[in-house]
Amino acid sequence: MDALFITFLVIHIVSGGIALLVGTYSMAAAKGTKQHVLTGKVFTGAMYVCATAGFVMSVLHSSTFLLCISVFTLFMLSTGLQAMALIKRKIQKSVYLLVPAFVMSIFSIGLVVFGILNQFNVIVLVFGLGSLVMCVQDLRTYFDKTKLANPYYLVHIQRMTGAYIAAFTAFLVVNNTFLPAVVAWLAPSVVGSILITVWSRKNAKLKYEN
């Protein structure tokens, strides 16, 4: 491996390890407390560094999987942070959520097409369809098509948890010695989706009854 790749690999590993450790504490801490806010900021910063380094590495070594998880993570971090900023400023709409949704939609569709053309690559298809669902959710929220009373809080929970899942997935895949590759890639997302659903039901009320 060349020196440039090794440099970004070290940055990726160190920042990812910090994000995984701090993120675990942040998720366990009561939401809204000083501990949660502080560790959440450290987690976010470390994940930005980790995902950016991963993106560079994916370009240097043409890794589709690393590109997918890096772009997916950057999207979740940016929209998760923006959602919390909107909540604090009590803003209902922001182009800073609309633009990433449009851009990520194009990338997501590209992933789905790539997955289909490459013998229905399950991992790529899951990333593509998962991110596309999030994009649709953001567009519906922006154009006021959601039934949720506090949709941005739900977005924040989903995206920050999703970023943590990405970090854990990378750790599991790299250190996996006994699970099938597909299971190692997708199991954290399945478990994380269950947690997101539980937290979402506690914090996102319906706007109105059907």
Tab-separated table of N, CA and C in Angstrom, residues 62-149:
chain	number	residue	atom	x	y	z
A	62	SER	N	-10.532	2.231	-5.420
A	62	SER	CA	-11.744	1.844	-6.168
A	62	SER	C	-12.589	0.823	-5.422
A	63	SER	N	-12.911	1.128	-4.167
A	63	SER	CA	-13.717	0.223	-3.348
A	63	SER	C	-15.172	0.693	-3.322
A	64	THR	N	-16.042	-0.081	-3.963
A	64	THR	CA	-17.456	0.285	-4.023
A	64	THR	C	-18.100	0.257	-2.640
A	65	PHE	N	-17.806	-0.776	-1.865
A	65	PHE	CA	-18.400	-0.916	-0.539
A	65	PHE	C	-18.004	0.255	0.369
A	66	LEU	N	-16.725	0.602	0.360
A	66	LEU	CA	-16.252	1.698	1.202
A	66	LEU	C	-16.842	3.019	0.741
A	67	LEU	N	-17.005	3.182	-0.553
A	67	LEU	CA	-17.630	4.394	-1.084
A	67	LEU	C	-19.075	4.499	-0.602
A	68	CYS	N	-19.795	3.375	-0.670
A	68	CYS	CA	-21.198	3.350	-0.243
A	68	CYS	C	-21.340	3.761	1.216
A	69	ILE	N	-20.578	3.107	2.084
A	69	ILE	CA	-20.741	3.342	3.513
A	69	ILE	C	-20.246	4.738	3.904
A	70	SER	N	-19.246	5.259	3.177
A	70	SER	CA	-18.718	6.592	3.469
A	70	SER	C	-19.730	7.672	3.094
A	71	VAL	N	-20.255	7.609	1.880
A	71	VAL	CA	-21.233	8.595	1.430
A	71	VAL	C	-22.504	8.494	2.264
A	72	PHE	N	-22.942	7.283	2.533
A	72	PHE	CA	-24.128	7.044	3.345
A	72	PHE	C	-23.961	7.678	4.732
A	73	THR	N	-22.775	7.489	5.324
A	73	THR	CA	-22.502	8.031	6.656
A	73	THR	C	-22.459	9.554	6.642
A	74	LEU	N	-21.801	10.142	5.654
A	74	LEU	CA	-21.736	11.603	5.546
A	74	LEU	C	-23.129	12.208	5.384
A	75	PHE	N	-23.978	11.533	4.621
A	75	PHE	CA	-25.352	11.994	4.435
A	75	PHE	C	-26.122	11.966	5.750
A	76	MET	N	-25.985	10.875	6.490
A	76	MET	CA	-26.704	10.748	7.759
A	76	MET	C	-26.209	11.764	8.787
A	77	LEU	N	-24.898	11.975	8.839
A	77	LEU	CA	-24.356	12.947	9.784
A	77	LEU	C	-24.840	14.355	9.477
A	78	SER	N	-24.771	14.752	8.217
A	78	SER	CA	-25.147	16.119	7.844
A	78	SER	C	-26.626	16.383	8.072
A	79	THR	N	-27.478	15.436	7.702
A	79	THR	CA	-28.917	15.636	7.887
A	79	THR	C	-29.322	15.499	9.349
A	80	GLY	N	-28.640	14.613	10.080
A	80	GLY	CA	-28.927	14.466	11.511
A	80	GLY	C	-28.593	15.723	12.283
A	81	LEU	N	-27.452	16.338	11.984
A	81	LEU	CA	-27.061	17.588	12.637
A	81	LEU	C	-27.981	18.725	12.243
A	82	GLN	N	-28.320	18.809	10.955
A	82	GLN	CA	-29.191	19.873	10.488
A	82	GLN	C	-30.572	19.765	11.121
A	83	ALA	N	-31.057	18.551	11.295
A	83	ALA	CA	-32.370	18.357	11.915
A	83	ALA	C	-32.382	18.901	13.338
A	84	MET	N	-31.333	18.633	14.109
A	84	MET	CA	-31.274	19.140	15.476
A	84	MET	C	-31.156	20.659	15.491
A	85	ALA	N	-30.424	21.220	14.519
A	85	ALA	CA	-30.303	22.679	14.425
A	85	ALA	C	-31.666	23.315	14.156
A	86	LEU	N	-32.480	22.667	13.328
A	86	LEU	CA	-33.820	23.176	13.025
A	86	LEU	C	-34.708	23.120	14.262
A	87	ILE	N	-34.551	22.060	15.042
A	87	ILE	CA	-35.340	21.921	16.266
A	87	ILE	C	-35.008	23.037	17.243
A	88	LYS	N	-33.711	23.289	17.429
A	88	LYS	CA	-33.281	24.320	18.381
A	88	LYS	C	-33.715	25.712	17.941
A	89	ARG	N	-33.695	25.966	16.633
A	89	ARG	CA	-34.074	27.294	16.132
A	89	ARG	C	-35.562	27.384	15.820
A	90	LYS	N	-36.276	26.264	16.025
A	90	LYS	CA	-37.716	26.192	15.774
A	90	LYS	C	-38.060	26.586	14.343
A	91	ILE	N	-37.268	26.086	13.409
A	91	ILE	CA	-37.482	26.332	11.986
A	91	ILE	C	-38.179	25.119	11.380
A	92	GLN	N	-39.189	25.359	10.562
A	92	GLN	CA	-39.969	24.269	10.006
A	92	GLN	C	-39.362	23.669	8.733
A	93	LYS	N	-38.672	24.522	7.939
A	93	LYS	CA	-38.111	24.040	6.689
A	93	LYS	C	-36.723	24.619	6.473
A	94	SER	N	-35.892	23.878	5.758
A	94	SER	CA	-34.552	24.365	5.454
A	94	SER	C	-34.052	23.721	4.169
A	95	VAL	N	-33.477	24.540	3.295
A	95	VAL	CA	-32.921	24.037	2.050
A	95	VAL	C	-31.723	23.137	2.319
A	96	TYR	N	-31.140	23.251	3.534
A	96	TYR	CA	-29.986	22.431	3.889
A	96	TYR	C	-30.367	20.970	4.119
A	97	LEU	N	-31.643	20.678	4.217
A	97	LEU	CA	-32.107	19.290	4.227
A	97	LEU	C	-32.610	18.885	2.844
A	98	LEU	N	-33.104	19.864	2.094
A	98	LEU	CA	-33.662	19.581	0.778
A	98	LEU	C	-32.573	19.215	-0.227
A	99	VAL	N	-31.496	19.985	-0.259
A	99	VAL	CA	-30.413	19.749	-1.219
A	99	VAL	C	-29.749	18.382	-1.021
A	100	PRO	N	-29.352	18.025	0.227
A	100	PRO	CA	-28.761	16.684	0.419
A	100	PRO	C	-29.707	15.564	-0.005
A	101	ALA	N	-31.007	15.775	0.189
A	101	ALA	CA	-31.983	14.746	-0.189
A	101	ALA	C	-31.985	14.522	-1.698
A	102	PHE	N	-31.944	15.621	-2.476
A	102	PHE	CA	-31.919	15.494	-3.933
A	102	PHE	C	-30.622	14.834	-4.407
A	103	VAL	N	-29.500	15.298	-3.856
A	103	VAL	CA	-28.196	14.754	-4.262
A	103	VAL	C	-28.083	13.279	-3.897
A	104	MET	N	-28.499	12.949	-2.664
A	104	MET	CA	-28.409	11.563	-2.210
A	104	MET	C	-29.377	10.667	-2.972
A	105	SER	N	-30.495	11.216	-3.418
A	105	SER	CA	-31.457	10.434	-4.208
A	105	SER	C	-30.810	9.931	-5.490
A	106	ILE	N	-30.054	10.798	-6.132
A	106	ILE	CA	-29.365	10.416	-7.372
A	106	ILE	C	-28.342	9.314	-7.087
A	107	PHE	N	-27.572	9.504	-6.014
A	107	PHE	CA	-26.575	8.500	-5.627
A	107	PHE	C	-27.258	7.181	-5.277
A	108	SER	N	-28.384	7.244	-4.561
A	108	SER	CA	-29.100	6.036	-4.141
A	108	SER	C	-29.625	5.258	-5.333
A	109	ILE	N	-30.195	5.978	-6.294
A	109	ILE	CA	-30.698	5.323	-7.508
A	109	ILE	C	-29.540	4.663	-8.249
A	110	GLY	N	-28.392	5.340	-8.274
A	110	GLY	CA	-27.205	4.767	-8.903
A	110	GLY	C	-26.777	3.479	-8.220
A	111	LEU	N	-26.853	3.453	-6.881
A	111	LEU	CA	-26.503	2.242	-6.137
A	111	LEU	C	-27.459	1.093	-6.464
A	112	VAL	N	-28.746	1.402	-6.532
A	112	VAL	CA	-29.737	0.369	-6.844
A	112	VAL	C	-29.477	-0.222	-8.227
A	113	VAL	N	-29.238	0.648	-9.198
A	113	VAL	CA	-28.949	0.181	-10.567
A	113	VAL	C	-27.670	-0.647	-10.585
A	114	PHE	N	-26.636	-0.149	-9.886
A	114	PHE	CA	-25.361	-0.874	-9.819
A	114	PHE	C	-25.560	-2.250	-9.181
A	115	GLY	N	-26.351	-2.301	-8.101
A	115	GLY	CA	-26.599	-3.569	-7.421
A	115	GLY	C	-27.324	-4.562	-8.302
A	116	ILE	N	-28.288	-4.085	-9.084
A	116	ILE	CA	-29.049	-4.954	-9.979
A	116	ILE	C	-28.164	-5.487	-11.106
A	117	LEU	N	-27.353	-4.585	-11.680
A	117	LEU	CA	-26.499	-4.976	-12.801
A	117	LEU	C	-25.365	-5.898	-12.373
A	118	ASN	N	-25.010	-5.860	-11.086
A	118	ASN	CA	-23.935	-6.715	-10.586
A	118	ASN	C	-24.512	-7.913	-9.826
A	119	GLN	N	-25.316	-8.685	-10.545
A	119	GLN	CA	-25.876	-9.945	-10.042
A	119	GLN	C	-26.647	-9.757	-8.730
A	120	PHE	N	-27.430	-8.680	-8.683
A	120	PHE	CA	-28.267	-8.371	-7.518
A	120	PHE	C	-27.448	-8.417	-6.226
A	121	ASN	N	-26.423	-7.576	-6.188
A	121	ASN	CA	-25.573	-7.462	-5.011
A	121	ASN	C	-26.415	-6.966	-3.835
A	122	VAL	N	-26.659	-7.859	-2.869
A	122	VAL	CA	-27.586	-7.569	-1.770
A	122	VAL	C	-27.126	-6.377	-0.944
A	123	ILE	N	-25.849	-6.311	-0.627
A	123	ILE	CA	-25.337	-5.253	0.242
A	123	ILE	C	-25.519	-3.886	-0.407
A	124	VAL	N	-25.146	-3.772	-1.666
A	124	VAL	CA	-25.281	-2.498	-2.383
A	124	VAL	C	-26.752	-2.117	-2.513
A	125	LEU	N	-27.603	-3.096	-2.794
A	125	LEU	CA	-29.038	-2.828	-2.921
A	125	LEU	C	-29.633	-2.317	-1.616
A	126	VAL	N	-29.221	-2.914	-0.502
A	126	VAL	CA	-29.730	-2.482	0.809
A	126	VAL	C	-29.315	-1.052	1.103
A	127	PHE	N	-28.052	-0.718	0.839
A	127	PHE	CA	-27.583	0.651	1.051
A	127	PHE	C	-28.345	1.624	0.150
A	128	GLY	N	-28.522	1.225	-1.104
A	128	GLY	CA	-29.215	2.095	-2.059
A	128	GLY	C	-30.668	2.331	-1.693
A	129	LEU	N	-31.386	1.252	-1.399
A	129	LEU	CA	-32.798	1.372	-1.050
A	129	LEU	C	-32.988	2.067	0.297
A	130	GLY	N	-32.108	1.765	1.264
A	130	GLY	CA	-32.195	2.393	2.583
A	130	GLY	C	-32.011	3.894	2.516
A	131	SER	N	-30.994	4.332	1.780
A	131	SER	CA	-30.747	5.768	1.657
A	131	SER	C	-31.839	6.444	0.842
A	132	LEU	N	-32.405	5.737	-0.135
A	132	LEU	CA	-33.488	6.305	-0.941
A	132	LEU	C	-34.731	6.538	-0.086
A	133	VAL	N	-35.019	5.606	0.818
A	133	VAL	CA	-36.147	5.774	1.742
A	133	VAL	C	-35.954	7.021	2.604
A	134	MET	N	-34.727	7.237	3.087
A	134	MET	CA	-34.438	8.420	3.904
A	134	MET	C	-34.614	9.700	3.093
A	135	CYS	N	-34.196	9.659	1.834
A	135	CYS	CA	-34.346	10.835	0.969
A	135	CYS	C	-35.821	11.179	0.763
A	136	VAL	N	-36.621	10.156	0.519
A	136	VAL	CA	-38.062	10.366	0.344
A	136	VAL	C	-38.668	10.952	1.618
A	137	GLN	N	-38.217	10.445	2.769
A	137	GLN	CA	-38.698	10.959	4.048
A	137	GLN	C	-38.375	12.450	4.194
A	138	ASP	N	-37.153	12.845	3.826
A	138	ASP	CA	-36.755	14.247	3.928
A	138	ASP	C	-37.572	15.125	2.993
A	139	LEU	N	-37.831	14.630	1.785
A	139	LEU	CA	-38.620	15.401	0.826
A	139	LEU	C	-40.061	15.553	1.302
A	140	ARG	N	-40.619	14.490	1.855
A	140	ARG	CA	-41.985	14.555	2.390
A	140	ARG	C	-42.056	15.534	3.562
A	141	THR	N	-41.038	15.512	4.406
A	141	THR	CA	-41.005	16.426	5.539
A	141	THR	C	-40.915	17.873	5.070
A	142	TYR	N	-40.058	18.116	4.100
A	142	TYR	CA	-39.868	19.485	3.600
A	142	TYR	C	-41.158	20.024	2.983
A	143	PHE	N	-41.842	19.187	2.220
A	143	PHE	CA	-43.065	19.627	1.552
A	143	PHE	C	-44.312	19.370	2.400
A	144	ASP	N	-44.094	19.130	3.715
A	144	ASP	CA	-45.172	19.017	4.695
A	144	ASP	C	-46.145	17.888	4.359
A	145	LYS	N	-45.616	16.729	4.006
A	145	LYS	CA	-46.449	15.567	3.711
A	145	LYS	C	-46.372	14.515	4.818
A	146	THR	N	-45.750	14.860	5.938
A	146	THR	CA	-45.610	13.915	7.028
A	146	THR	C	-46.722	14.088	8.056
A	147	LYS	N	-47.080	13.012	8.747
A	147	LYS	CA	-48.097	13.071	9.786
A	147	LYS	C	-47.483	13.248	11.180
A	148	LEU	N	-46.169	13.344	11.238
A	148	LEU	CA	-45.499	13.428	12.530
A	148	LEU	C	-45.478	14.854	13.071
A	149	ALA	N	-45.661	14.955	14.396
A	149	ALA	CA	-45.681	16.274	15.030
A	149	ALA	C	-44.278	16.858	15.127
